Short mmCIF file of C-alpha atoms in Angstrom, two decimals:
data_model
loop_
_atom_site.label_atom_id
_atom_site.label_comp_id
_atom_site.label_asym_id
_atom_site.label_seq_id
_atom_site.Cartn_x
_atom_site.Cartn_y
_atom_site.Cartn_z
CA UNK A 216 -0.03 0.03 0.07
CA UNK A 217 1.43 3.36 -1.06
CA UNK A 218 0.41 6.62 0.72
CA UNK A 219 0.57 10.01 -0.91
CA UNK A 220 3.32 11.82 1.26
CA UNK A 221 1.30 15.08 1.28
CA UNK A 222 -2.36 14.02 2.26
CA UNK A 223 -3.91 15.76 5.16
CA UNK A 224 -7.29 15.35 7.06
CA UNK A 225 -8.56 18.51 8.86
CA UNK A 226 -11.49 18.31 11.27
CA UNK A 227 -13.29 21.61 11.67
CA UNK A 228 -12.18 22.78 8.16
CA UNK A 229 -15.19 24.98 7.77
CA UNK A 230 -14.01 27.11 10.77
CA UNK A 231 -11.67 30.05 10.80
CA UNK A 232 -8.38 28.12 11.41
CA UNK A 233 -9.51 25.18 9.15
CA UNK A 234 -9.98 27.55 6.09
CA UNK A 235 -6.61 29.11 6.56
CA UNK A 236 -4.89 25.90 7.17
CA UNK A 237 -6.36 24.29 4.10
CA UNK A 238 -5.00 27.25 2.00
CA UNK A 239 -1.67 26.81 3.34
CA UNK A 240 -1.55 23.10 2.80
CA UNK A 241 -2.92 23.52 -0.79
CA UNK A 242 -0.27 26.06 -1.39
CA UNK A 243 2.33 23.37 -0.47
CA UNK A 244 0.73 20.88 -2.89
CA UNK A 245 -0.96 18.76 -0.40
CA UNK A 246 -4.27 16.66 -1.09
CA UNK A 247 -6.50 18.11 1.71
CA UNK A 248 -9.48 16.33 3.02
CA UNK A 249 -12.06 17.97 5.40
CA UNK A 250 -14.43 16.80 7.91
CA UNK A 251 -17.74 18.44 7.93
CA UNK A 252 -21.06 17.69 9.76
CA UNK A 253 -24.31 17.21 7.97
CA UNK A 254 -26.54 20.32 8.38
CA UNK A 255 -29.92 21.45 6.83
CA UNK A 256 -28.01 24.57 5.67
CA UNK A 257 -24.63 25.06 3.88
CA UNK A 258 -21.87 26.25 6.25
CA UNK A 259 -18.94 26.01 3.88
CA UNK A 260 -18.60 29.84 3.08
CA UNK A 261 -14.96 29.97 4.41
CA UNK A 262 -13.72 27.23 2.03
CA UNK A 263 -16.03 27.61 -0.96
CA UNK A 264 -13.42 29.40 -2.91
CA UNK A 265 -11.02 26.56 -2.70
CA UNK A 266 -13.34 24.58 -5.17
CA UNK A 267 -12.86 27.30 -7.96
CA UNK A 268 -9.25 28.15 -7.45
CA UNK A 269 -7.59 29.27 -10.72
CA UNK A 270 -4.51 27.05 -9.97
CA UNK A 271 -6.87 23.93 -9.72
CA UNK A 272 -6.44 23.36 -6.09
CA UNK A 273 -10.04 22.25 -6.01
CA UNK A 274 -9.06 18.99 -7.59
CA UNK A 275 -7.07 18.41 -4.43
CA UNK A 276 -9.68 19.45 -2.13
CA UNK A 277 -12.48 17.21 -0.79
CA UNK A 278 -15.01 17.26 1.99
CA UNK A 279 -16.56 14.37 3.90
CA UNK A 280 -19.61 14.12 6.18
CA UNK A 281 -18.42 12.79 9.50
CA UNK A 282 -18.88 13.62 13.23
CA UNK A 283 -16.45 13.82 16.17
CA UNK A 284 -19.00 11.82 18.19
CA UNK A 285 -19.13 8.87 15.76
CA UNK A 286 -16.01 6.80 16.48
CA UNK A 287 -16.79 4.11 13.72
CA UNK A 288 -17.35 6.84 11.18
CA UNK A 289 -14.03 8.46 11.97
CA UNK A 290 -12.20 5.04 11.79
CA UNK A 291 -13.72 4.30 8.31
CA UNK A 292 -12.70 7.73 7.24
CA UNK A 293 -9.13 7.33 8.30
CA UNK A 294 -8.82 4.03 6.63
CA UNK A 295 -10.36 5.37 3.49
CA UNK A 296 -8.35 8.52 3.08
CA UNK A 297 -5.12 7.22 4.52
CA UNK A 298 -3.82 10.70 5.42
CA UNK A 299 -0.20 11.26 6.44
CA UNK A 300 -1.19 14.32 8.64
CA UNK A 301 -4.45 14.81 10.65
CA UNK A 302 -5.16 18.31 12.07
CA UNK A 303 -7.97 18.23 14.92
CA UNK A 304 -9.35 21.69 14.93
CA UNK A 305 -12.99 20.61 15.37
CA UNK A 306 -14.66 21.43 18.56
CA UNK A 307 -17.44 23.24 20.41
CA UNK A 308 -15.06 26.24 20.76
CA UNK A 309 -17.25 29.09 22.31
CA UNK A 310 -16.29 29.57 26.05
CA UNK A 311 -19.59 31.12 27.08
CA UNK A 312 -21.63 28.50 25.16
CA UNK A 313 -19.70 25.75 26.90
CA UNK A 314 -21.34 26.70 30.40
CA UNK A 315 -24.79 26.36 28.71
CA UNK A 316 -23.76 23.13 26.82
CA UNK A 317 -21.15 21.47 29.24
CA UNK A 318 -21.99 17.75 28.21
CA UNK A 319 -21.99 18.33 24.44
CA UNK A 320 -18.68 20.45 24.86
CA UNK A 321 -17.21 17.43 26.70
CA UNK A 322 -18.46 14.97 24.30
CA UNK A 323 -17.10 16.96 21.14
CA UNK A 324 -14.16 18.85 22.25
CA UNK A 325 -12.90 16.26 24.75
CA UNK A 326 -13.92 12.62 24.05
CA UNK A 327 -14.11 13.43 20.32
CA UNK A 328 -10.26 13.73 20.39
CA UNK A 329 -9.92 10.38 21.83
CA UNK A 330 -12.05 8.75 19.14
CA UNK A 331 -9.72 10.21 16.40
CA UNK A 332 -6.61 9.07 18.30
CA UNK A 333 -8.17 5.55 18.48
CA UNK A 334 -8.79 5.58 14.73
CA UNK A 335 -5.10 6.66 14.20
CA UNK A 336 -3.71 4.04 16.50
CA UNK A 337 -5.75 1.36 14.84
CA UNK A 338 -4.58 2.44 11.40
CA UNK A 339 -1.03 2.58 12.49
CA UNK A 340 -1.18 -0.96 14.11
CA UNK A 341 -2.75 -2.49 11.10
CA UNK A 342 -0.63 -0.89 8.41
CA UNK A 343 2.56 0.18 9.91
CA UNK A 344 2.24 3.66 8.41
CA UNK A 345 2.70 6.68 10.52
CA UNK A 346 0.22 9.43 10.59
CA UNK A 347 1.19 12.69 12.33
CA UNK A 348 -1.32 14.19 14.52
CA UNK A 349 -2.00 17.94 15.57
CA UNK A 350 -4.32 18.67 18.58
CA UNK A 351 -5.57 22.11 18.89
CA UNK A 352 -5.03 22.78 22.54
CA UNK A 353 -5.96 26.22 24.00
CA UNK A 354 -4.71 28.95 26.22
CA UNK A 355 -8.08 28.73 28.03
CA UNK A 356 -6.39 25.54 29.68
CA UNK A 357 -4.38 28.10 31.83
CA UNK A 358 -7.54 29.75 32.96
CA UNK A 359 -6.73 31.32 36.29
CA UNK A 360 -3.16 31.66 35.64
CA UNK A 361 -0.60 30.84 38.11
CA UNK A 362 2.27 32.53 36.32
CA UNK A 363 2.77 35.32 33.68
CA UNK A 364 3.58 34.85 30.91
CA UNK A 365 2.30 31.23 30.26
CA UNK A 366 4.60 28.71 28.65
CA UNK A 367 4.58 25.02 28.14
CA UNK A 368 5.49 24.05 31.62
CA UNK A 369 2.92 26.46 33.34
CA UNK A 370 0.42 24.54 35.45
CA UNK A 371 -3.20 24.48 34.06
CA UNK A 372 -6.25 25.84 35.75
CA UNK A 373 -9.13 25.92 33.40
CA UNK A 374 -12.18 27.96 34.26
CA UNK A 375 -14.82 26.88 31.92
CA UNK A 376 -16.23 23.57 30.55
CA UNK A 377 -14.56 24.34 27.37
CA UNK A 378 -11.18 24.85 29.09
CA UNK A 379 -11.54 21.57 30.95
CA UNK A 380 -12.64 19.63 27.80
CA UNK A 381 -9.64 21.08 25.81
CA UNK A 382 -7.32 20.02 28.92
CA UNK A 383 -8.72 16.36 28.58
CA UNK A 384 -8.02 16.52 24.99
CA UNK A 385 -4.64 17.79 25.42
CA UNK A 386 -3.59 15.21 28.08
CA UNK A 387 -5.06 12.34 26.21
CA UNK A 388 -2.95 13.28 23.17
CA UNK A 389 0.09 13.23 25.33
CA UNK A 390 -1.03 9.97 26.77
CA UNK A 391 -1.27 8.37 23.31
CA UNK A 392 1.89 9.87 22.30
CA UNK A 393 3.74 8.14 25.18
CA UNK A 394 1.65 4.87 25.17
CA UNK A 395 1.46 3.99 21.49
CA UNK A 396 4.43 5.97 19.94
CA UNK A 397 2.07 8.21 17.91
CA UNK A 398 3.73 11.31 16.29
CA UNK A 399 1.17 13.61 18.19
CA UNK A 400 1.80 17.23 18.90
CA UNK A 401 -0.34 19.76 20.73
CA UNK A 402 -0.23 23.56 19.88
CA UNK A 403 -1.44 25.56 22.92
CA UNK A 404 -2.68 28.38 20.83
CA UNK A 405 -3.52 31.80 22.45
CA UNK A 406 -6.38 33.87 21.00
CA UNK A 407 -6.13 34.20 17.31
CA UNK A 408 -8.48 36.36 15.07
CA UNK A 409 -9.26 37.27 11.58
CA UNK A 410 -12.04 38.60 9.34
CA UNK A 411 -13.21 34.84 9.26
CA UNK A 412 -13.74 34.76 13.05
CA UNK A 413 -17.16 33.72 14.01
CA UNK A 414 -19.45 36.69 14.84
CA UNK A 415 -20.35 35.53 18.24
CA UNK A 416 -16.67 35.82 19.43
CA UNK A 417 -15.70 39.25 21.05
CA UNK A 418 -13.30 40.54 18.60
CA UNK A 419 -15.51 39.91 15.62
CA UNK A 420 -18.57 41.01 17.54
CA UNK A 421 -16.67 44.25 18.11
CA UNK A 422 -15.50 44.85 14.49
CA UNK A 423 -18.93 43.83 12.96
CA UNK A 424 -20.66 46.42 15.14
CA UNK A 425 -17.95 48.99 14.19
CA UNK A 426 -18.77 48.61 10.58
CA UNK A 427 -22.58 48.65 11.13
CA UNK A 428 -22.50 51.43 13.51
CA UNK A 429 -20.44 53.56 11.06
CA UNK A 430 -23.04 52.64 8.25
CA UNK A 431 -26.04 53.63 10.44
CA UNK A 432 -27.21 49.99 10.75
CA UNK A 433 -26.69 49.72 14.53
CA UNK A 434 -26.78 52.04 17.47
CA UNK A 435 -25.13 50.20 20.43
CA UNK A 436 -22.62 47.37 21.13
CA UNK A 437 -23.24 45.38 24.33
CA UNK A 438 -20.19 43.68 25.89
CA UNK A 439 -19.24 41.89 29.00
CA UNK A 440 -15.90 42.28 30.93
CA UNK A 441 -14.05 45.15 29.12
CA UNK A 442 -10.96 44.69 31.40
CA UNK A 443 -10.24 40.99 30.31
CA UNK A 444 -6.83 40.91 28.71
CA UNK A 445 -5.78 38.59 25.98
CA UNK A 446 -2.81 37.82 23.75
CA UNK A 447 -4.24 38.39 20.30
CA UNK A 448 -2.70 37.22 17.03
CA UNK A 449 -3.65 36.50 13.51
CA UNK A 450 -5.02 33.16 12.64
CA UNK A 451 -3.24 33.07 9.26
CA UNK A 452 0.11 33.17 11.14
CA UNK A 453 -0.84 30.56 13.64
CA UNK A 454 -1.84 27.85 11.19
CA UNK A 455 1.67 27.85 9.88
CA UNK A 456 2.85 26.92 13.36
CA UNK A 457 0.62 23.93 13.30
CA UNK A 458 2.13 22.76 10.21
CA UNK A 459 5.56 23.19 11.34
CA UNK A 460 4.92 21.03 14.26
CA UNK A 461 4.15 18.10 12.11
CA UNK A 462 7.26 18.56 10.12
CA UNK A 463 9.51 17.97 13.11
CA UNK A 464 11.34 14.68 13.58
CA UNK A 465 9.96 14.23 17.19
CA UNK A 466 6.47 15.39 18.45
CA UNK A 467 6.13 17.90 21.17
CA UNK A 468 3.90 20.65 22.58
CA UNK A 469 4.23 24.29 21.82
CA UNK A 470 2.83 27.57 22.99
CA UNK A 471 1.87 29.71 19.95
CA UNK A 472 1.32 33.48 20.99
CA UNK A 473 2.49 36.88 20.26
CA UNK A 474 3.80 38.01 23.73
CA UNK A 475 1.62 41.12 23.66
CA UNK A 476 -1.37 41.57 25.88
CA UNK A 477 -4.18 43.98 25.40
CA UNK A 478 -7.65 44.48 27.02
CA UNK A 479 -11.13 44.24 25.31
CA UNK A 480 -11.30 47.94 26.03
CA UNK A 481 -8.07 48.56 23.96
CA UNK A 482 -9.37 46.49 21.34
CA UNK A 483 -12.54 48.76 21.16
CA UNK A 484 -10.51 51.83 21.23
CA UNK A 485 -8.38 50.86 18.24
CA UNK A 486 -11.30 49.44 16.11
CA UNK A 487 -13.62 52.46 16.64
CA UNK A 488 -10.85 54.87 16.03
CA UNK A 489 -10.25 53.15 12.71
CA UNK A 490 -13.47 54.69 11.54
CA UNK A 491 -13.13 57.99 13.58
CA UNK A 492 -15.52 57.05 16.24
CA UNK A 493 -15.20 57.09 20.05
CA UNK A 494 -16.10 53.77 21.43
CA UNK A 495 -17.25 55.32 24.60
CA UNK A 496 -20.32 56.67 22.61
CA UNK A 497 -21.51 53.21 21.60
CA UNK A 498 -20.23 50.46 23.87
CA UNK A 499 -22.34 49.44 26.89
CA UNK A 500 -21.49 46.81 29.47
CA UNK A 501 -24.11 44.15 29.87
CA UNK A 502 -23.88 41.61 32.78
CA UNK A 503 -25.40 38.96 30.59
CA UNK A 504 -22.28 38.64 28.91
CA UNK A 505 -20.00 38.03 31.97
CA UNK A 506 -18.81 34.48 32.37
CA UNK A 507 -19.71 32.40 35.58
CA UNK A 508 -15.94 32.07 36.17
CA UNK A 509 -13.79 34.73 34.58
CA UNK A 510 -10.36 34.38 32.99
CA UNK A 511 -8.83 37.75 33.76
CA UNK A 512 -5.66 37.55 31.60
CA UNK A 513 -3.63 35.46 29.24
CA UNK A 514 -0.25 36.07 27.88
CA UNK A 515 1.89 33.52 26.08
CA UNK A 516 5.49 32.91 25.90
CA UNK A 517 6.24 31.46 22.45
CA UNK A 518 10.02 31.20 22.85
CA UNK A 519 10.07 27.32 22.40
CA UNK A 520 8.08 27.57 19.10
CA UNK A 521 10.56 30.34 17.95
CA UNK A 522 13.71 28.43 18.72
CA UNK A 523 12.67 24.99 17.53
CA UNK A 524 10.17 25.75 14.85
CA UNK A 525 11.59 28.96 13.55
CA UNK A 526 8.04 30.41 13.97
CA UNK A 527 7.14 34.01 14.88
CA UNK A 528 4.08 36.14 14.34
CA UNK A 529 4.03 38.50 11.30
CA UNK A 530 0.84 40.62 11.96
CA UNK A 531 0.79 42.97 14.79
CA UNK A 532 -2.16 43.69 17.06
CA UNK A 533 -2.80 46.94 15.32
CA UNK A 534 -2.68 45.55 11.81
CA UNK A 535 -4.95 42.79 12.91
CA UNK A 536 -7.64 45.10 14.35
CA UNK A 537 -7.47 47.36 11.19
CA UNK A 538 -7.71 44.41 8.85
CA UNK A 539 -10.87 43.14 10.70
CA UNK A 540 -12.51 46.54 10.77
CA UNK A 541 -11.73 47.08 6.99
CA UNK A 542 -13.37 43.82 6.14
CA UNK A 543 -16.30 44.28 8.26
CA UNK A 544 -16.85 47.99 7.05
CA UNK A 545 -17.06 46.53 3.44
CA UNK A 546 -19.50 44.03 4.63
CA UNK A 547 -21.66 46.69 6.45
CA UNK A 548 -21.73 48.82 3.29
CA UNK A 549 -23.06 45.81 1.17
CA UNK A 550 -25.64 45.35 3.75
CA UNK A 551 -26.57 48.95 3.73
CA UNK A 552 -26.88 48.87 -0.09
CA UNK A 553 -29.12 45.96 0.01
CA UNK A 554 -31.30 47.45 2.64
CA UNK A 555 -31.65 50.69 0.87
CA UNK A 556 -32.38 48.96 -2.37
CA UNK A 557 -35.12 47.00 -0.56
CA UNK A 558 -36.63 50.09 0.96
CA UNK A 559 -36.60 51.68 -2.56
CA UNK A 560 -38.46 48.73 -4.06
CA UNK A 561 -41.03 48.81 -1.15
CA UNK A 562 -41.54 52.61 -1.60
CA UNK A 563 -42.29 52.07 -5.33
CA UNK A 564 -44.76 49.34 -4.56
CA UNK A 565 -46.54 51.48 -2.00
CA UNK A 566 -46.78 54.46 -4.43
CA UNK A 567 -48.74 52.43 -6.94
#
């Protein structure tokens, strides 16, 4: 049995990270397979362009229906695709939602990782071929931080069902690496954003509101804790670190971060000023958006990734915020054009 040396399987491919990673791997001549869940509506907007790429990347890009809760389905998929690299980015990844859906978060984000690892272990034992595995660990595992900045040796103290589920997934990956000699690495990624970030995540919620407020489509933005501080980077930079981890001779765990920390308030200041507005005129604090257990600050030390992987972030906090505002301003302008056109048609009908 021969295996294409550049064949990757990505869970969570329709998400922010999955779409950037798919682009990166296709640019490196990989054959890319993505796992998507069956839904009554299409949710492939972030990767649709890959089917119509002028360089015929679409011929090397395939989506498969599967689910992280279905162990048998995952095993069949691995044996069918025969990937050389698997990137596990799929999860219920919203911290606030994890408090409302704790069991589902544990099943998908935590136990789902075990089901993938079992499929890889079975494949490796049956065929003798190595599959390299990347686990998307999270800075939320540090939670109530015991030291700053946080690095690979910092003790974990998760403060949400999401953080706890990610911690289980992290340690089960380490366990399979040590127990079954799997080439399994964990990337402990700090917050990473982009114009493709989901609109319920705080940075995108802010930039989406900035565009809509500037265009007169929205009056206020309601947020939770403005003093929470995070280490924010660009998702497009961070997927490169994922790939680099799987190119190493030996698997390991790495913190991926910028080493710069800013508050939610500072993010508001930067983004609103991009369109010449004062955030204080539009942002209001709503207690409904506070977490039951807050994570006050997260700041990563990526020295190990820099020295061993040769990785460093390229996009600054300021450039990231500006990039997101510009994209969401364009989106809001299109929304306004469609709204005004609708009003114009309605007015013409009422005049008849």
